CSV table of C-alpha atoms in Angstrom, one decimal:
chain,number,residue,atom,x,y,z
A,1,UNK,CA,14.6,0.6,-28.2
A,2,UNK,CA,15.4,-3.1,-27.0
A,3,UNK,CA,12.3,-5.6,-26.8
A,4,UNK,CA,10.9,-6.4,-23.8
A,5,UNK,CA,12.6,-9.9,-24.0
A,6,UNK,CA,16.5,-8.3,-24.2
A,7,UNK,CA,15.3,-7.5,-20.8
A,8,UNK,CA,14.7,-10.8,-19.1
A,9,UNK,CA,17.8,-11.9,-17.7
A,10,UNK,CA,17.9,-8.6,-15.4
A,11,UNK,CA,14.6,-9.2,-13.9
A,12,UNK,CA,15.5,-12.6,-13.0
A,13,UNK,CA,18.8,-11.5,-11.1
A,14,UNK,CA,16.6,-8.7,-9.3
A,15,UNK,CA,13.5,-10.2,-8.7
A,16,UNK,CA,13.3,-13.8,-8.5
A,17,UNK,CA,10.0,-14.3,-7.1
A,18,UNK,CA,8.3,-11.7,-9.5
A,19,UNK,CA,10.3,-13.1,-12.2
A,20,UNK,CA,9.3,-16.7,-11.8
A,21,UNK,CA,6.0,-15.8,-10.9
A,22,UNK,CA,5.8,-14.5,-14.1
A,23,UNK,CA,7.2,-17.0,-15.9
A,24,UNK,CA,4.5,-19.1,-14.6
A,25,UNK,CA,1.9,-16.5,-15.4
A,26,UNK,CA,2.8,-16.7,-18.9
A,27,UNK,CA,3.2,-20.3,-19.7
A,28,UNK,CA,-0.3,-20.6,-18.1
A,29,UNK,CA,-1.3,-17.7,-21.0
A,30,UNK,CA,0.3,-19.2,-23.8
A,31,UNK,CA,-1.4,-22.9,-22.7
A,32,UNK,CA,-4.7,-21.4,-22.4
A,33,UNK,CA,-4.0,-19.5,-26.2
A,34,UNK,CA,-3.2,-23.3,-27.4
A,35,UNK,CA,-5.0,-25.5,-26.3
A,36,UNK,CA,-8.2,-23.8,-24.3
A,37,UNK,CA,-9.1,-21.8,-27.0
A,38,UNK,CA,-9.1,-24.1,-29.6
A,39,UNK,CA,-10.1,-27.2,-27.6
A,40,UNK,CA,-12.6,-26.1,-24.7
A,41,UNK,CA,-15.8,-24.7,-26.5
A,42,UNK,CA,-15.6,-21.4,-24.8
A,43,UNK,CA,-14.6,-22.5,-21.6
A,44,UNK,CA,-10.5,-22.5,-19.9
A,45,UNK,CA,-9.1,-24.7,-17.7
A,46,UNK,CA,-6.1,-21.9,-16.9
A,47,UNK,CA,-6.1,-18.6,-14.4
A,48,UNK,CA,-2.7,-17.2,-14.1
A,49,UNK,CA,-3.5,-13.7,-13.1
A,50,UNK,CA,-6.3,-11.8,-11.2
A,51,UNK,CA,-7.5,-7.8,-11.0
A,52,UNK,CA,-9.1,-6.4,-7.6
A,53,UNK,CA,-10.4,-2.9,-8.0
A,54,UNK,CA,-10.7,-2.9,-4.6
A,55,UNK,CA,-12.3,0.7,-4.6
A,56,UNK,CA,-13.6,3.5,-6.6
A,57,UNK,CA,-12.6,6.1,-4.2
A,58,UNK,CA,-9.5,7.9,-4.8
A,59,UNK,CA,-7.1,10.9,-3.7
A,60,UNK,CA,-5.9,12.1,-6.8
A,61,UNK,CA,-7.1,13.6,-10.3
A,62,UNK,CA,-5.1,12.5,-12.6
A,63,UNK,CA,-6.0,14.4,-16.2
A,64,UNK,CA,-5.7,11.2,-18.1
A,65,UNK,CA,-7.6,8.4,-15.8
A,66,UNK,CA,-10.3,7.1,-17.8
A,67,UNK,CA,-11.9,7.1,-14.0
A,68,UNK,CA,-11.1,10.5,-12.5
A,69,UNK,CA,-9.7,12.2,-15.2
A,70,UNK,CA,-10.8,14.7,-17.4
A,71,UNK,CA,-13.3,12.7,-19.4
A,72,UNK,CA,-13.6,10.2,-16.4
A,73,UNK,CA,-16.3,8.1,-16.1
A,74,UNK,CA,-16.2,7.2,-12.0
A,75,UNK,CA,-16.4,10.9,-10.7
A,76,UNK,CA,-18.2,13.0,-8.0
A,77,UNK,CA,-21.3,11.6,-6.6
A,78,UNK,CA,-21.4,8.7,-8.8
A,79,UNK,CA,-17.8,7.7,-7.2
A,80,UNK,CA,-19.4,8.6,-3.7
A,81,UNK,CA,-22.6,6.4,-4.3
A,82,UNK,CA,-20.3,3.2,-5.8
A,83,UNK,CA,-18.5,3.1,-2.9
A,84,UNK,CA,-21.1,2.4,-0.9
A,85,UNK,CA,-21.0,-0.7,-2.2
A,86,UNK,CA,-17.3,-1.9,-1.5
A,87,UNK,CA,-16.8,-5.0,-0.6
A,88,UNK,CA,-15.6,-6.0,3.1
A,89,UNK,CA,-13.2,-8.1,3.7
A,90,UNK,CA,-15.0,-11.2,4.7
A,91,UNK,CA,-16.7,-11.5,1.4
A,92,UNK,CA,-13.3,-11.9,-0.4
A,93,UNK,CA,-12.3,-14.5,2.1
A,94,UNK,CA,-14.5,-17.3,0.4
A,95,UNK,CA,-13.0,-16.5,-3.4
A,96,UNK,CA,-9.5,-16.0,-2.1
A,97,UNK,CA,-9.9,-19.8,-1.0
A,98,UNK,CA,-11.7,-20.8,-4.2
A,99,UNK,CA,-8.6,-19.8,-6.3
A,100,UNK,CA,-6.0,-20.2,-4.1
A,101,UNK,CA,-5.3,-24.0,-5.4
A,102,UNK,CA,-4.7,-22.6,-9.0
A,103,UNK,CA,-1.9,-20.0,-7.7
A,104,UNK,CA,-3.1,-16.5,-9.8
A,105,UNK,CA,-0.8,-13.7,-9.4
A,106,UNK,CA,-2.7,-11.2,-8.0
A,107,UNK,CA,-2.8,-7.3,-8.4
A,108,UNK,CA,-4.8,-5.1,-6.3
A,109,UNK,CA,-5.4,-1.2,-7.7
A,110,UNK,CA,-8.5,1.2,-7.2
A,111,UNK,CA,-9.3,4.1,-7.5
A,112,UNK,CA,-6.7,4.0,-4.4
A,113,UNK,CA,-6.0,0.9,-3.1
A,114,UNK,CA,-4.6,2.2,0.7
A,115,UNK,CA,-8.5,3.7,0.8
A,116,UNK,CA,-10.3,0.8,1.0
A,117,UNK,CA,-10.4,-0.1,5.1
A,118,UNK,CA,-9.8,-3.6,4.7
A,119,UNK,CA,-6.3,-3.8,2.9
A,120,UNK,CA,-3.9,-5.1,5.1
A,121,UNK,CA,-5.9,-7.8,6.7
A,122,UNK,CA,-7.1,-8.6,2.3
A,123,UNK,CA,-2.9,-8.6,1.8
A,124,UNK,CA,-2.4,-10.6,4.4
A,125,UNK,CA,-5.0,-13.1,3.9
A,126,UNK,CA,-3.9,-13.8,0.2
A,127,UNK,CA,-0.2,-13.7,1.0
A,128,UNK,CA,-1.1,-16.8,3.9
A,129,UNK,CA,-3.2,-18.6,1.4
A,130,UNK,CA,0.0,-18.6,-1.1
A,131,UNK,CA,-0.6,-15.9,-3.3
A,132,UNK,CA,1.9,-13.4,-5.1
A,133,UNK,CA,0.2,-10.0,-4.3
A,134,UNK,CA,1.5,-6.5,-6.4
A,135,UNK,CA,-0.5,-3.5,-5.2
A,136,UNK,CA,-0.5,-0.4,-7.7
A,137,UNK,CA,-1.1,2.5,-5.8
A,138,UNK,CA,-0.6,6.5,-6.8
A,139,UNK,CA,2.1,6.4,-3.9
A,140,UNK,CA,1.2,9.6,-2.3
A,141,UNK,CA,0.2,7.3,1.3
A,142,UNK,CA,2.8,5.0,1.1
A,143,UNK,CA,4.9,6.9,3.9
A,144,UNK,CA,2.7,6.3,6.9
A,145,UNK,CA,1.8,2.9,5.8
A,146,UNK,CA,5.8,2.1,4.9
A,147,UNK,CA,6.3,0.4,8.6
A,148,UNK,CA,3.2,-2.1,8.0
A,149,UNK,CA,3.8,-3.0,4.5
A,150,UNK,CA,7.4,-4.1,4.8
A,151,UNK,CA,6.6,-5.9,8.6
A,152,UNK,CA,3.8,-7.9,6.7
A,153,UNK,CA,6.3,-8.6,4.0
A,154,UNK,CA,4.1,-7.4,0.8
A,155,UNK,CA,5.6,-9.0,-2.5
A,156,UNK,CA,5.8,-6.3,-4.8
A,157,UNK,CA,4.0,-2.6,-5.8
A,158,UNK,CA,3.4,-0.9,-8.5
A,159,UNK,CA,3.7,2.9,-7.5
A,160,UNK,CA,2.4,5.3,-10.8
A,161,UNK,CA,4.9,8.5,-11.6
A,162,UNK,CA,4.4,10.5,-14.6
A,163,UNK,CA,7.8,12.7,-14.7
A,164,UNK,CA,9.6,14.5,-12.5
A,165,UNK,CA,8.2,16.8,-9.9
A,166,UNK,CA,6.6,19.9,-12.3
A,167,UNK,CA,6.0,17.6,-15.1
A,168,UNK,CA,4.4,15.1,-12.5
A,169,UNK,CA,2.0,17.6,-10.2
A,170,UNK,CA,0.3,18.8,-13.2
A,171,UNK,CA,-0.8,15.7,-14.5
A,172,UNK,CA,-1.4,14.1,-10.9
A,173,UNK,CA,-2.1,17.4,-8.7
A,174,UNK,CA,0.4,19.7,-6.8
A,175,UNK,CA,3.2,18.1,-3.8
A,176,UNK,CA,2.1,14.8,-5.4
A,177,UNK,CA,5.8,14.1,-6.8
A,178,UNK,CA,7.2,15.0,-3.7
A,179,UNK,CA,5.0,12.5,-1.4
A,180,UNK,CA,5.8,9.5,-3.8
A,181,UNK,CA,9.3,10.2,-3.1
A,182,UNK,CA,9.3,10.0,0.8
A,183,UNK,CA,6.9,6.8,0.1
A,184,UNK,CA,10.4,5.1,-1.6
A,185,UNK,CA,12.2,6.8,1.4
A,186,UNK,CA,10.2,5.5,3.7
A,187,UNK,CA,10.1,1.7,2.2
A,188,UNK,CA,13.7,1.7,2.1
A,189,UNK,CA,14.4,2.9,5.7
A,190,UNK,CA,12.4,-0.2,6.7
A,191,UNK,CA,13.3,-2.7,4.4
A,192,UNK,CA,17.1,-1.9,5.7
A,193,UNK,CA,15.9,-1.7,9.3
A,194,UNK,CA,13.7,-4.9,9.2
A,195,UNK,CA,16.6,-6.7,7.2
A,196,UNK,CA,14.1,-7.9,3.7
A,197,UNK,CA,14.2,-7.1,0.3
A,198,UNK,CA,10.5,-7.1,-0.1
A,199,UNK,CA,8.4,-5.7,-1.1
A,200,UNK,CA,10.3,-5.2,-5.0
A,201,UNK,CA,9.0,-1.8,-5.8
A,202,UNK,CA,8.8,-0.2,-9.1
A,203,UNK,CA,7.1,2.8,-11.6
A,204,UNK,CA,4.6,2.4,-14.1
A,205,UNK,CA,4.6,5.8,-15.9
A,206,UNK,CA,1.8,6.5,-18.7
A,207,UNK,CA,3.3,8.4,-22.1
A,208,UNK,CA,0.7,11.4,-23.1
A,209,UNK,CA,1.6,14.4,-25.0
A,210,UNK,CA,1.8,16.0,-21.5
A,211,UNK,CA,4.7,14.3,-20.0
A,212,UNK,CA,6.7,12.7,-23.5
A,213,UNK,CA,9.8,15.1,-24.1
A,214,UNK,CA,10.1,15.0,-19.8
A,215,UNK,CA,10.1,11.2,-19.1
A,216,UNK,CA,14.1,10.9,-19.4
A,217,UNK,CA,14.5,13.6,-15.9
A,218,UNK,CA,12.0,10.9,-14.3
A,219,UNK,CA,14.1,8.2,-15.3
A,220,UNK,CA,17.1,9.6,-14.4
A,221,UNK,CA,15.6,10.7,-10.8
A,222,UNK,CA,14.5,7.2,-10.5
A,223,UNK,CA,17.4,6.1,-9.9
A,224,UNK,CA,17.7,7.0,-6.2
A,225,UNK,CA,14.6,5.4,-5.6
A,226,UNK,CA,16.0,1.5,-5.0
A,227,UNK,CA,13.5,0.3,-7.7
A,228,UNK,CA,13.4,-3.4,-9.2
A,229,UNK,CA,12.1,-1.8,-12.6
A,230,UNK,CA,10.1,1.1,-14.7
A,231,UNK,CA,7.5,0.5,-17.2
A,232,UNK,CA,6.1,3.3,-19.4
A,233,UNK,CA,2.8,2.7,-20.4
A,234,UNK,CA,2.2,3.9,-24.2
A,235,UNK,CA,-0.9,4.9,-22.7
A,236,UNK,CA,-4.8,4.2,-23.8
A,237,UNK,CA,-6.4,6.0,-25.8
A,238,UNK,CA,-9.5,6.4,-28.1
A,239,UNK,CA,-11.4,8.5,-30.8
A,240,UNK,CA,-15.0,8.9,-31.2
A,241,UNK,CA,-15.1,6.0,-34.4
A,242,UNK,CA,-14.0,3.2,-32.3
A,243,UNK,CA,-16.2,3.8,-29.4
A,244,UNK,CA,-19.1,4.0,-31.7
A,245,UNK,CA,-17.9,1.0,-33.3
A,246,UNK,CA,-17.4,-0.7,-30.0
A,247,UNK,CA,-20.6,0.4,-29.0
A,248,UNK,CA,-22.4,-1.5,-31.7
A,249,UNK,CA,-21.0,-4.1,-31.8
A,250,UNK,CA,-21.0,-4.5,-27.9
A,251,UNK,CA,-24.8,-4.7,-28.5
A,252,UNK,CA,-25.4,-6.4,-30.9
A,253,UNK,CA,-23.2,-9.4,-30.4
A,254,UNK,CA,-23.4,-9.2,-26.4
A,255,UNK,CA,-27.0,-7.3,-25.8
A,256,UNK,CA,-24.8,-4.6,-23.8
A,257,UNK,CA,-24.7,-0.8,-23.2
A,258,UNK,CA,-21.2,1.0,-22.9
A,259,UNK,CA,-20.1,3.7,-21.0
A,260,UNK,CA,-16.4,3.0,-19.2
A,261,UNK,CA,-14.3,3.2,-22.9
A,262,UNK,CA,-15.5,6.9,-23.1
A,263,UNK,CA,-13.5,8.1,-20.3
A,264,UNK,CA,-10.2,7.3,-23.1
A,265,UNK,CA,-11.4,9.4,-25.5
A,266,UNK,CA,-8.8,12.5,-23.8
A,267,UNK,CA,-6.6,13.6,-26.6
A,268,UNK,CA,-3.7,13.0,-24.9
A,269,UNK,CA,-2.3,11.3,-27.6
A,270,UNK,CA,-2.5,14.2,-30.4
A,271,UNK,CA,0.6,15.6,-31.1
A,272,UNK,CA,3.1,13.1,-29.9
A,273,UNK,CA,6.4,13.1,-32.1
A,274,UNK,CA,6.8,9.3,-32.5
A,275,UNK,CA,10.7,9.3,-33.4
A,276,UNK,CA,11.7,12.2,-30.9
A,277,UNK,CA,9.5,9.7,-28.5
A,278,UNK,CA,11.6,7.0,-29.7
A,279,UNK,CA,15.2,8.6,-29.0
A,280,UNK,CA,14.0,9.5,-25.8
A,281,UNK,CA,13.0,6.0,-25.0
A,282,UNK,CA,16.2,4.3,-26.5
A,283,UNK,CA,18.3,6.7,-24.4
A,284,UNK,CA,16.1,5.4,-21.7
A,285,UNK,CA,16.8,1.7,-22.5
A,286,UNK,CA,20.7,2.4,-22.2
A,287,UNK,CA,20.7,3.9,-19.1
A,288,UNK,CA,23.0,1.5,-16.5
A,289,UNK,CA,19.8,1.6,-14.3
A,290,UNK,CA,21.1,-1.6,-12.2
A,291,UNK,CA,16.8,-2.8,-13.3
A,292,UNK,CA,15.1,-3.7,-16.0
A,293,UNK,CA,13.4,-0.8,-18.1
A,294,UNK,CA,9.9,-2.4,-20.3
A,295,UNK,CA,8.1,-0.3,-22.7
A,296,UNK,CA,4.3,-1.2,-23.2
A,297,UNK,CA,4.5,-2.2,-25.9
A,298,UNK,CA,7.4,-2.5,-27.3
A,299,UNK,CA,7.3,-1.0,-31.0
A,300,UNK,CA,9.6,-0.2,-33.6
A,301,UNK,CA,10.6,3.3,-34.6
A,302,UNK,CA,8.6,4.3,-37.4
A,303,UNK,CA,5.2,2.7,-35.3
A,304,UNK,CA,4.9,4.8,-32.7
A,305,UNK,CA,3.4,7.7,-35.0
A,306,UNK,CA,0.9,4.8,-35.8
A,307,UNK,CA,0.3,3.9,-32.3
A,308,UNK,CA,-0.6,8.0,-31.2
A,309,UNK,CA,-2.1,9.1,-34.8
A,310,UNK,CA,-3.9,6.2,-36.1
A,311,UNK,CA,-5.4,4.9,-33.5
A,312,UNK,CA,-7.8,2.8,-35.5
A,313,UNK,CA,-4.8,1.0,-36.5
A,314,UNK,CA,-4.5,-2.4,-34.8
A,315,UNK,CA,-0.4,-3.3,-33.5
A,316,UNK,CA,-1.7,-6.0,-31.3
A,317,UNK,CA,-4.4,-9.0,-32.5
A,318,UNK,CA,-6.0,-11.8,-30.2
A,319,UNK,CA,-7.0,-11.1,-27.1
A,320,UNK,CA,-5.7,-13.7,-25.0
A,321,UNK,CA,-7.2,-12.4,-21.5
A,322,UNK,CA,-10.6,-14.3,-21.1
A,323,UNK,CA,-8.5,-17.7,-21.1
A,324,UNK,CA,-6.7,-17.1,-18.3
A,325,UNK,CA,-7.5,-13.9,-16.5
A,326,UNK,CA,-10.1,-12.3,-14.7
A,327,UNK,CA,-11.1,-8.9,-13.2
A,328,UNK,CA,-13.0,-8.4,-9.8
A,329,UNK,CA,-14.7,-4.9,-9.5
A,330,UNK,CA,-15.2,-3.8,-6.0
A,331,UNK,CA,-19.0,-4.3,-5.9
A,332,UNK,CA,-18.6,-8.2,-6.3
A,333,UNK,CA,-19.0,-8.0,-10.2
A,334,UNK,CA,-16.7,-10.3,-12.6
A,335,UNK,CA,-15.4,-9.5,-16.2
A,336,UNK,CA,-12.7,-9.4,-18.4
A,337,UNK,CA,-11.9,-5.8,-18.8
A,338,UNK,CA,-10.3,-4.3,-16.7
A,339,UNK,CA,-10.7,-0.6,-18.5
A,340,UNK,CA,-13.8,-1.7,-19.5
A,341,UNK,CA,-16.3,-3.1,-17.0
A,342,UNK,CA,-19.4,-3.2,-18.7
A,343,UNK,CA,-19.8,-6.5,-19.7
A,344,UNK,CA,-20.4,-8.6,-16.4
A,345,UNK,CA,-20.3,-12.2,-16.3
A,346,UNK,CA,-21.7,-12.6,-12.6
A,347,UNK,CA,-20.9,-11.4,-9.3
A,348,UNK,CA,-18.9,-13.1,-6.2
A,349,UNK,CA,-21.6,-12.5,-3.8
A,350,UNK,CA,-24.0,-14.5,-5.6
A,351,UNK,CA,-21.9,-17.8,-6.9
A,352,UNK,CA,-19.2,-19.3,-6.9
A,353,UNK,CA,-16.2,-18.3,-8.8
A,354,UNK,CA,-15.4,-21.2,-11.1
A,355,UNK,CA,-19.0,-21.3,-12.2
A,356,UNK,CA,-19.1,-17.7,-13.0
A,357,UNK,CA,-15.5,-17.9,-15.1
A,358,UNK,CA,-17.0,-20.2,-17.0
A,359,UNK,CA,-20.3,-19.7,-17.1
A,360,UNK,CA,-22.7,-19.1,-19.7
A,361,UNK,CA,-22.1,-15.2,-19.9
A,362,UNK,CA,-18.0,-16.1,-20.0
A,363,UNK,CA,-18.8,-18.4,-22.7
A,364,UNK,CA,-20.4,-15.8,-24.7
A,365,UNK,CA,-17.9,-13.4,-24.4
A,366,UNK,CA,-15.2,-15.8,-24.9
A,367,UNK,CA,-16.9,-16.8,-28.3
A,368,UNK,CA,-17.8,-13.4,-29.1
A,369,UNK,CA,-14.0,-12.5,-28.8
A,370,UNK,CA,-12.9,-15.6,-31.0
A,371,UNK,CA,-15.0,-15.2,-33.8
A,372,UNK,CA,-14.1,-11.6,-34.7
A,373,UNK,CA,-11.4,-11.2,-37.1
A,374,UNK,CA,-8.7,-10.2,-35.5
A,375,UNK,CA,-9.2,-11.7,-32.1
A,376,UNK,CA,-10.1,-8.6,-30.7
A,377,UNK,CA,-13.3,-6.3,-30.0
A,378,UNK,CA,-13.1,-2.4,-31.6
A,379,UNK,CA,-12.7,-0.8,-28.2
A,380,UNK,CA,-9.6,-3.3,-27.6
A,381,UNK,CA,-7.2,-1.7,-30.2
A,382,UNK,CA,-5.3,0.2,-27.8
A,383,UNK,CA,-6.2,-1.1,-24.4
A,384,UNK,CA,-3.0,-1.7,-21.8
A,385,UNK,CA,-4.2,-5.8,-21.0
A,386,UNK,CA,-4.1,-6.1,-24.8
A,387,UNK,CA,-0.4,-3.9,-25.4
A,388,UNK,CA,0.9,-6.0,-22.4
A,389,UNK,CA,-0.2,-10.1,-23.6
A,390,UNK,CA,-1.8,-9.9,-27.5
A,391,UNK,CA,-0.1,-11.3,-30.2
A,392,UNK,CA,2.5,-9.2,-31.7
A,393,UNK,CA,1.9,-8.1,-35.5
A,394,UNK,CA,4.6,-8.3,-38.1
A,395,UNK,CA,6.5,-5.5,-39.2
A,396,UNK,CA,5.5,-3.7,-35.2
């Protein structure tokens, strides 16, 4: 399997604004690692990227989604209740012109993004204000929005596919392959017809022992899709130590009560034969896909047993995300998780922005997070932020 970094040149010949929008994303990161965290007493002077859950409301039920999935923790009338308290557009308007002078990538998700009412004027507003936008979305209502989002000219979206039709519906429910398809259809008919390349579209696809030995079909099927990449997603995952770990320690350093890392605890990673996952992903890597492949994370043969098995086994270290990233849950609240929303650090609706990010709570947390050995909090040893920016251990 090649590193994520043999990669790079391809994603700058097929996405040039995604690739130096990310380039710019990370040199933020890697500033903020260097001289924020050392220098700035628990505060950061950097924000490269921001999360929106814009919504906990959402069309599928995906077996592994630590929200609607089998162990779930935003489900039935709870889900119903919290959406009562989306946010309306307006009340993004005000932090979208707070951080626009600092140029954060943005990502919207959900839940389903294309449920919350307010999307395309949200998109649009953040696009005007100079924003790079990515929207991850399931995919299943991308055809009768296709027209709109290419007219308004989205950057780029993330669209999740878990294997190839079968393989797909019974992780993500039944016609659900099928609908993504005629989404990437439907993009493409009105890319051509409105004469743009935007928005870049690709697949994040999550590894489970549900989907492993399939995920070379998807890849191969993806090909018709006029993609800009595919990620898979080693997945996150949990065991019943490290959330009682994470749970103490959550309240004794940070006086808080856990309940989102639970819905990880699925067991969708028992089983998983690391070097037949391997091959299948090196075969992957070779494919002549005409777009970059990535593999979250990136890890060397005989660690991917490690990664499924041992999952109190760390592969990343040193959380870099409080320096220079931020999450924005669809009630209003900030934090740094985005998996794992309970620690709040303030909420949109009643400060402002920059004196919440580095407010007293974000201090905390940041200082917290720096003092524990390995950079990193017990429930972070397998969460995606954590796969996709920590530090690299030897010998992984």
């Amino acid at each position: 399997m090649k590193t994520n970094f043999s990669i790079v040149p391809k994603i700058v010949i097929k996405n040039p604004l995604i690739a130096l929008n990310t380039a710019t994303s990370f040199l933020m990161k890697n500033k903020s690692m260097m001289v924020d965290y050392h220098l700035h007493n628990g505060k950061t002077n950097e924000l490269s990227l921001m999360y929106f859950r814009l919504t906990p409301l959402c069309n599928l039920r995906c077996l592994m989604c630590g929200q609607r999935g089998d162990k779930g923790v935003l489900k039935g009338s709870f889900a119903v209740e919290e959406s009562k308290k989306v946010l309306p557009f307006e009340a993004y308007k005000k932090l979208v012109d707070e951080v626009a002078p600092k140029k954060p990538t943005v990502y919207l998700w959900g839940g389903e993004p294309f449920l919350y009412p307010d999307l395309f004027p949200l998109v649009r507003y953040m696009i005007d204000s100079g924003l790079v936008v990515s929207v991850n979305t399931n995919g299943t209502l991308l055809e009768k929005n296709a027209e709109r989002v290419v007219a308004e000219r989205w950057h780029s979206i993330f669209v999740s596919l878990d294997g190839f039709e079968e393989v797909n519906d019974r992780i993500r429910g039944t016609g659900s392959y099928k609908r993504v398809v005629e989404g990437f259809k439907a993009i493409n008919r009105e890319k051509k017809r409105q004469g743009t390349h935007l928005p870049y579209m690709g697949i994040v696809t999550t590894v489970s022992n549900l989907n492993y030995l399939y995920i070379g079909e998807l890849a191969e099927a993806a090909r018709e899709f006029g993609l800009a990449w595919h990620i898979f997603n080693l997945g996150t995952y949990t065991n019943r130590t490290i959330i009682e770990n994470h749970r103490k320690f959550m309240k004794e350093k940070l006086d808080t009560d856990i309940k989102c890392i639970e819905g990880f605890e699925t067991g969708y990673n028992e089983g998983i034969d690391g070097q037949r996952l391997y091959e299948i992903l090196t075969h992957i890597h070779s494919m002549d896909t005409g777009y970059p492949i990535i593999t979250v994370p990136a890890l060397k043969p005989d660690k991917i047993n490690i990664y499924y098995g041992d999952l109190e086994t760390p592969v990343r270290t040193r959380c870099p995300i409080p320096w220079s990233q931020v999450n924005i849950d669809y009630n209003g609240d900030v934090h740094f998780c985005a998996d794992y929303p309970d620690y709040v650090i303030g909420n949109i609706t009643e400060d402002n922005f920059f004196s919440i990010f580095n407010g007293e709570k974000a201090i905390r947390f940041r200082k917290a997070l720096k003092e524990t050995p390995n950079g990193m909090f017990p429930g972070c040893i397998r969460c995606y932020q954590n796969m996709l920016f920590g530090k690299k251990i030897r010998g992984f």
